[in-house]
Amino acid sequence: MAIGLIHPDDPCFSWTDSVVEAVSETTDRLVRWRGIDIVQKETGWTPPDPKEDLRQLSSPMFLPEDLAESVRDARDRSKSGRPVRDPATLVRATAYMTSQAAGLSSPEADNIGALWEAEASLDTGLADVWTQERLAEVWPKTESAEFLRAAEAPDLTFPGRDPAAVAAVRALMTEVVRQQGGTPAGPEDFAALSDWMLSVKSDQRWEAVMSLLPGTDELSEGEQWRAIGVLRRDFAAAVEQGEPKLAADSVRTVAGQVDPLLRRLTQDPALTPLTPGRTPGSAAASARPPRPGAHDVPRSPRSDRGRDVRR
């Protein structure tokens, strides 16, 4: 099929719709996709300006040609009762689309003009981490499960659309969990934190990171703005240089600005609320972000397809 808009009767169309619905159901958030535009790109294509996804109410979905062909082939073979020819590519296609949908589950930003590469990289990294941790949960809700059961897939791992951003996000989250006294960070932490941060508007996420660090609410307004600058600058450098440690270092730098006595009090395990369902002493039994109000927005049913805004 030629590069360009995918027609609604193409197997990729209903498949994409199923992935978007699965992500919407899992996040309990709207996905900023109108439900009508999927663009096939050349194999190996990468978005020229990922900041644009943060700047619009709805965004097209993109699918590289090799991934689109794997979906079409899987559908054809499924109809005739034949096994999937290339399970690994189908997994990659499902993860690729899942990550896009997860990123578009974020609310549109308020301060559009202030969004730059750091915000775009954080957005992509968060969506990729979310997908890495949730793909096994999402898979059975998609048409991919009709072609290939999750138990038959050789591997549901996903390197991410931007591996450098993934590494920086994981380093940042790991240090946040450590600062909360919940070392070591585990899958529950990455899943919960990526989901919560995706529910925050992209121009407010550095403040959200700050809110997770014990005692930072006591910093002056000027100190908070400088700390946000450190987080933003060092995260961008971590992605650009492929040095995820820089993202973790920035969290340590910000946490180090808190008064030592206040810090000891806020990190006292006796004063730290446990995550629901965890027990004292368990891995990552630390404070976790509450489910924000955005999660109260109901997922729209599949019957909403064809409306102007994806709900």
Protein backbone atom coordinates (compact mmCIF):
# COMPACT_ATOMS: atom_id res chain seq x y z
CA MET A 1 0.00 0.00 0.00
CA ALA A 2 1.24 3.47 -0.84
CA ILE A 3 2.43 5.86 1.82
CA GLY A 4 -0.45 8.04 3.00
CA LEU A 5 -3.84 7.97 4.70
CA ILE A 6 -5.15 4.47 5.52
CA HIS A 7 -8.66 3.83 4.25
CA PRO A 8 -11.37 2.81 6.76
CA ASP A 9 -11.83 -0.59 5.10
CA ASP A 10 -8.15 -1.44 5.66
CA PRO A 11 -7.58 -4.05 8.44
CA CYS A 12 -5.24 -1.56 10.13
CA PHE A 13 -8.18 0.75 10.76
CA SER A 14 -10.30 -1.49 13.01
CA TRP A 15 -7.10 -2.81 14.59
CA THR A 16 -5.99 0.72 15.50
CA ASP A 17 -9.45 1.45 16.86
CA SER A 18 -9.21 -1.62 19.10
CA VAL A 19 -5.82 -0.53 20.44
CA VAL A 20 -7.06 2.98 21.18
CA GLU A 21 -10.12 1.60 22.98
CA ALA A 22 -7.93 -0.78 24.99
CA VAL A 23 -5.67 2.08 26.10
CA SER A 24 -8.66 4.29 26.88
CA GLU A 25 -10.21 1.52 28.97
CA THR A 26 -6.97 0.80 30.80
CA THR A 27 -6.19 4.46 31.57
CA ASP A 28 -9.83 5.51 32.01
CA ARG A 29 -8.95 8.61 29.99
CA LEU A 30 -9.91 9.99 26.63
CA VAL A 31 -7.43 9.51 23.78
CA ARG A 32 -6.90 12.60 21.63
CA TRP A 33 -7.58 10.84 18.33
CA ARG A 34 -10.53 11.73 16.10
CA GLY A 35 -11.00 8.10 15.05
CA ILE A 36 -10.67 8.78 11.34
CA ASP A 37 -7.03 9.48 10.46
CA ILE A 38 -4.26 6.86 10.38
CA VAL A 39 -1.23 7.64 8.24
CA GLN A 40 1.07 4.95 6.86
CA LYS A 41 4.70 6.08 6.73
CA GLU A 42 7.83 4.59 5.27
CA THR A 43 9.56 1.90 7.33
CA GLY A 44 11.93 3.43 9.86
CA TRP A 45 10.07 6.74 9.93
CA THR A 46 10.32 8.85 13.05
CA PRO A 47 8.22 11.94 13.84
CA PRO A 48 10.02 15.08 12.61
CA ASP A 49 8.66 17.20 15.45
CA PRO A 50 7.21 15.24 18.41
CA LYS A 51 6.29 18.54 20.09
CA GLU A 52 3.32 18.83 17.73
CA ASP A 53 1.45 16.02 19.52
CA LEU A 54 1.46 18.17 22.65
CA ARG A 55 0.07 21.18 20.82
CA GLN A 56 -3.18 19.89 19.36
CA LEU A 57 -6.53 18.71 20.61
CA SER A 58 -6.34 15.57 18.46
CA SER A 59 -3.56 13.93 16.49
CA PRO A 60 -3.36 11.46 13.62
CA MET A 61 -2.04 7.99 14.33
CA PHE A 62 1.08 6.96 12.42
CA LEU A 63 2.16 3.45 11.46
CA PRO A 64 5.39 2.58 9.62
CA GLU A 65 4.82 0.46 6.52
CA ASP A 66 6.43 -2.74 7.81
CA LEU A 67 4.27 -2.64 10.94
CA ALA A 68 1.12 -1.94 8.95
CA GLU A 69 1.88 -4.88 6.64
CA SER A 70 2.34 -7.18 9.63
CA VAL A 71 -1.18 -6.31 10.80
CA ARG A 72 -2.69 -6.91 7.34
CA ASP A 73 -0.87 -10.21 6.97
CA ALA A 74 -1.93 -11.35 10.45
CA ARG A 75 -5.57 -10.56 9.66
CA ASP A 76 -5.42 -12.46 6.33
CA ARG A 77 -3.80 -15.50 7.90
CA SER A 78 -6.23 -15.43 10.82
CA LYS A 79 -9.19 -15.59 8.43
CA SER A 80 -7.81 -18.77 6.87
CA GLY A 81 -6.83 -20.32 10.19
CA ARG A 82 -3.10 -20.01 9.59
CA PRO A 83 -0.67 -18.92 12.32
CA VAL A 84 0.86 -15.46 12.35
CA ARG A 85 3.90 -15.34 10.08
CA ASP A 86 5.94 -12.85 12.13
CA PRO A 87 4.78 -12.61 15.77
CA ALA A 88 7.66 -10.33 16.78
CA THR A 89 6.69 -7.66 14.24
CA LEU A 90 3.02 -7.88 15.26
CA VAL A 91 4.10 -7.32 18.88
CA ARG A 92 6.16 -4.31 17.81
CA ALA A 93 3.24 -2.90 15.81
CA THR A 94 0.86 -3.30 18.75
CA ALA A 95 3.30 -1.72 21.16
CA TYR A 96 4.06 1.13 18.76
CA MET A 97 0.37 1.99 18.42
CA THR A 98 -0.25 1.46 22.14
CA SER A 99 2.48 3.94 23.00
CA GLN A 100 1.02 6.57 20.67
CA ALA A 101 -2.43 6.12 22.19
CA ALA A 102 -1.05 6.25 25.74
CA GLY A 103 0.71 9.53 24.96
CA LEU A 104 -2.48 10.96 23.49
CA SER A 105 -4.38 10.07 26.65
CA SER A 106 -2.78 13.14 28.23
CA PRO A 107 -4.91 16.28 28.50
CA GLU A 108 -4.00 19.08 26.14
CA ALA A 109 -1.48 21.50 27.62
CA ASP A 110 -2.44 25.02 28.71
CA ASN A 111 0.82 26.83 28.01
CA ILE A 112 1.40 25.68 24.45
CA GLY A 113 4.16 28.15 23.67
CA ALA A 114 6.40 26.85 26.47
CA LEU A 115 6.64 23.28 25.17
CA TRP A 116 10.02 22.26 23.82
CA GLU A 117 12.14 19.17 23.30
CA ALA A 118 12.37 18.30 27.01
CA GLU A 119 8.58 18.09 27.32
CA ALA A 120 8.26 16.11 24.09
CA SER A 121 10.96 13.64 25.15
CA LEU A 122 9.38 13.22 28.57
CA ASP A 123 5.99 12.64 26.94
CA THR A 124 7.34 9.98 24.57
CA GLY A 125 9.38 8.30 27.30
CA LEU A 126 6.39 8.15 29.65
CA ALA A 127 4.18 6.63 26.95
CA ASP A 128 6.86 4.07 26.09
CA VAL A 129 7.38 3.09 29.73
CA TRP A 130 3.61 2.84 30.21
CA THR A 131 3.47 0.51 27.21
CA GLN A 132 6.37 -1.60 28.42
CA GLU A 133 4.63 -2.16 31.74
CA ARG A 134 1.06 -2.53 30.44
CA LEU A 135 1.32 -4.27 27.06
CA ALA A 136 0.44 -7.66 28.51
CA GLU A 137 -2.68 -6.10 30.03
CA VAL A 138 -3.65 -4.23 26.88
CA TRP A 139 -3.00 -7.06 24.41
CA PRO A 140 -6.07 -9.23 25.16
CA LYS A 141 -8.35 -6.20 24.63
CA THR A 142 -7.07 -5.59 21.08
CA GLU A 143 -7.58 -7.30 17.75
CA SER A 144 -3.97 -8.49 18.02
CA ALA A 145 -5.27 -11.11 20.47
CA GLU A 146 -7.56 -12.42 17.71
CA PHE A 147 -4.51 -13.04 15.55
CA LEU A 148 -2.16 -14.23 18.27
CA ARG A 149 -2.87 -15.04 21.89
CA ALA A 150 -0.53 -13.33 24.33
CA ALA A 151 0.58 -16.74 25.62
CA GLU A 152 1.73 -17.63 22.09
CA ALA A 153 3.69 -14.43 21.54
CA PRO A 154 7.43 -15.07 21.81
CA ASP A 155 8.09 -11.87 23.74
CA LEU A 156 5.98 -8.83 24.64
CA THR A 157 8.95 -6.57 25.34
CA PHE A 158 9.17 -3.20 23.59
CA PRO A 159 12.33 -1.08 23.35
CA GLY A 160 10.24 2.05 22.88
CA ARG A 161 9.80 4.57 20.11
CA ASP A 162 12.63 6.53 21.73
CA PRO A 163 14.92 4.26 23.79
CA ALA A 164 16.98 7.21 25.06
CA ALA A 165 13.85 8.87 26.46
CA VAL A 166 12.78 5.56 28.00
CA ALA A 167 16.10 5.19 29.80
CA ALA A 168 15.95 8.78 31.09
CA VAL A 169 12.37 8.37 32.35
CA ARG A 170 13.20 5.13 34.14
CA ALA A 171 16.27 6.72 35.76
CA LEU A 172 14.20 9.69 36.89
CA MET A 173 11.46 7.47 38.33
CA THR A 174 13.94 5.19 40.04
CA GLU A 175 15.46 8.14 41.87
CA VAL A 176 12.03 9.53 42.79
CA VAL A 177 11.13 6.19 44.36
CA ARG A 178 14.47 6.13 46.18
CA GLN A 179 13.87 9.62 47.56
CA GLN A 180 10.49 8.44 48.82
CA GLY A 181 12.17 5.61 50.70
CA GLY A 182 10.75 2.87 48.48
CA THR A 183 13.95 1.38 47.05
CA PRO A 184 14.21 -0.64 44.92
CA ALA A 185 11.87 0.60 42.21
CA GLY A 186 9.83 -2.16 40.65
CA PRO A 187 7.29 -2.71 37.87
CA GLU A 188 4.46 -1.42 40.06
CA ASP A 189 6.29 1.89 40.48
CA PHE A 190 7.00 2.36 36.79
CA ALA A 191 3.43 1.43 35.85
CA ALA A 192 1.80 3.70 38.46
CA LEU A 193 4.11 6.68 38.00
CA SER A 194 3.98 6.63 34.18
CA ASP A 195 0.19 6.41 34.28
CA TRP A 196 -0.13 9.24 36.79
CA MET A 197 2.30 11.52 34.97
CA LEU A 198 0.51 10.93 31.67
CA SER A 199 -2.68 12.15 33.34
CA VAL A 200 -0.95 15.48 34.09
CA LYS A 201 -0.82 18.18 31.44
CA SER A 202 2.53 18.10 29.68
CA ASP A 203 3.39 21.67 30.69
CA GLN A 204 2.90 20.84 34.38
CA ARG A 205 4.89 17.62 34.67
CA TRP A 206 8.09 19.06 36.11
CA GLU A 207 6.02 20.53 38.93
CA ALA A 208 4.43 17.08 39.31
CA VAL A 209 7.87 15.49 39.68
CA MET A 210 8.69 18.10 42.32
CA SER A 211 5.51 17.24 44.23
CA LEU A 212 6.68 13.64 44.59
CA LEU A 213 9.87 14.61 46.43
CA PRO A 214 9.55 14.85 50.22
CA GLY A 215 9.72 18.39 51.59
CA THR A 216 9.96 20.25 48.28
CA ASP A 217 6.65 21.98 48.98
CA GLU A 218 8.54 23.97 51.64
CA LEU A 219 10.90 25.50 49.09
CA SER A 220 10.36 29.15 48.21
CA GLU A 221 8.74 29.98 44.89
CA GLY A 222 12.09 31.04 43.47
CA GLU A 223 13.76 27.86 44.66
CA GLN A 224 10.98 25.79 43.11
CA TRP A 225 11.35 27.50 39.74
CA ARG A 226 15.11 26.96 39.79
CA ALA A 227 14.60 23.31 40.73
CA ILE A 228 12.16 22.83 37.85
CA GLY A 229 14.77 24.34 35.54
CA VAL A 230 17.32 21.81 36.77
CA LEU A 231 14.95 18.87 36.20
CA ARG A 232 14.00 20.06 32.74
CA ARG A 233 17.54 20.92 31.59
CA ASP A 234 19.18 17.74 32.88
CA PHE A 235 16.43 15.48 31.54
CA ALA A 236 16.88 16.98 28.07
CA ALA A 237 20.65 16.43 28.36
CA ALA A 238 20.10 12.84 29.51
CA VAL A 239 18.12 12.10 26.35
CA GLU A 240 20.36 14.02 23.97
CA GLN A 241 23.60 12.53 25.34
CA GLY A 242 22.23 9.05 26.04
CA GLU A 243 23.21 9.44 29.71
CA PRO A 244 20.15 8.54 31.83
CA LYS A 245 22.19 9.11 34.99
CA LEU A 246 21.84 12.86 34.38
CA ALA A 247 18.07 12.60 34.93
CA ALA A 248 18.59 10.80 38.24
CA ASP A 249 21.26 13.30 39.29
CA SER A 250 18.84 16.18 38.73
CA VAL A 251 16.31 14.59 41.11
CA ARG A 252 19.05 14.20 43.74
CA THR A 253 20.07 17.84 43.24
CA VAL A 254 16.51 19.07 43.76
CA ALA A 255 15.93 16.81 46.77
CA GLY A 256 19.18 18.06 48.29
CA GLN A 257 17.76 21.59 48.51
CA VAL A 258 15.30 20.53 51.21
CA ASP A 259 16.17 21.31 54.83
CA PRO A 260 17.90 18.18 56.27
CA LEU A 261 15.71 18.03 59.38
CA LEU A 262 12.50 18.38 57.38
CA ARG A 263 13.84 15.78 54.99
CA ARG A 264 14.39 13.27 57.79
CA LEU A 265 10.87 13.84 59.05
CA THR A 266 9.23 13.49 55.65
CA GLN A 267 11.17 10.31 54.91
CA ASP A 268 10.40 8.68 58.26
CA PRO A 269 8.72 5.35 57.33
CA ALA A 270 6.33 5.76 60.25
CA LEU A 271 5.00 8.95 58.66
CA THR A 272 4.94 7.74 55.05
CA PRO A 273 1.61 6.39 53.76
CA LEU A 274 1.80 3.02 52.09
CA THR A 275 0.51 2.35 48.64
CA PRO A 276 -2.84 0.52 48.89
CA GLY A 277 -2.33 -3.21 48.71
CA ARG A 278 1.29 -3.13 49.85
CA THR A 279 2.73 -4.16 53.13
CA PRO A 280 5.41 -2.47 55.24
CA GLY A 281 8.87 -3.48 54.15
CA SER A 282 7.80 -4.57 50.67
CA ALA A 283 9.66 -3.29 47.64
CA ALA A 284 8.62 0.26 46.85
CA ALA A 285 6.25 0.50 49.81
CA SER A 286 6.39 4.27 49.62
CA ALA A 287 4.11 7.20 49.01
CA ARG A 288 2.49 7.14 45.60
CA PRO A 289 0.66 9.80 43.65
CA PRO A 290 -3.12 9.75 44.08
CA ARG A 291 -5.31 8.99 41.12
CA PRO A 292 -5.95 12.49 39.77
CA GLY A 293 -9.28 13.91 38.74
CA ALA A 294 -8.58 13.23 35.07
CA HIS A 295 -9.23 9.56 35.77
CA ASP A 296 -12.84 10.42 36.58
CA VAL A 297 -13.48 11.13 32.90
CA PRO A 298 -15.36 8.10 31.58
CA ARG A 299 -14.09 6.14 28.63
CA SER A 300 -16.34 6.48 25.64
CA PRO A 301 -17.76 3.36 24.02
CA ARG A 302 -16.62 2.02 20.67
CA SER A 303 -19.89 3.31 19.21
CA ASP A 304 -18.34 6.77 19.31
CA ARG A 305 -16.29 5.97 16.23
CA GLY A 306 -16.80 8.44 13.44
CA ARG A 307 -17.50 11.40 15.70
CA ASP A 308 -15.34 14.51 15.28
CA VAL A 309 -13.39 13.97 18.52
CA ARG A 310 -12.23 10.64 19.81
CA ARG A 311 -13.81 9.98 23.20
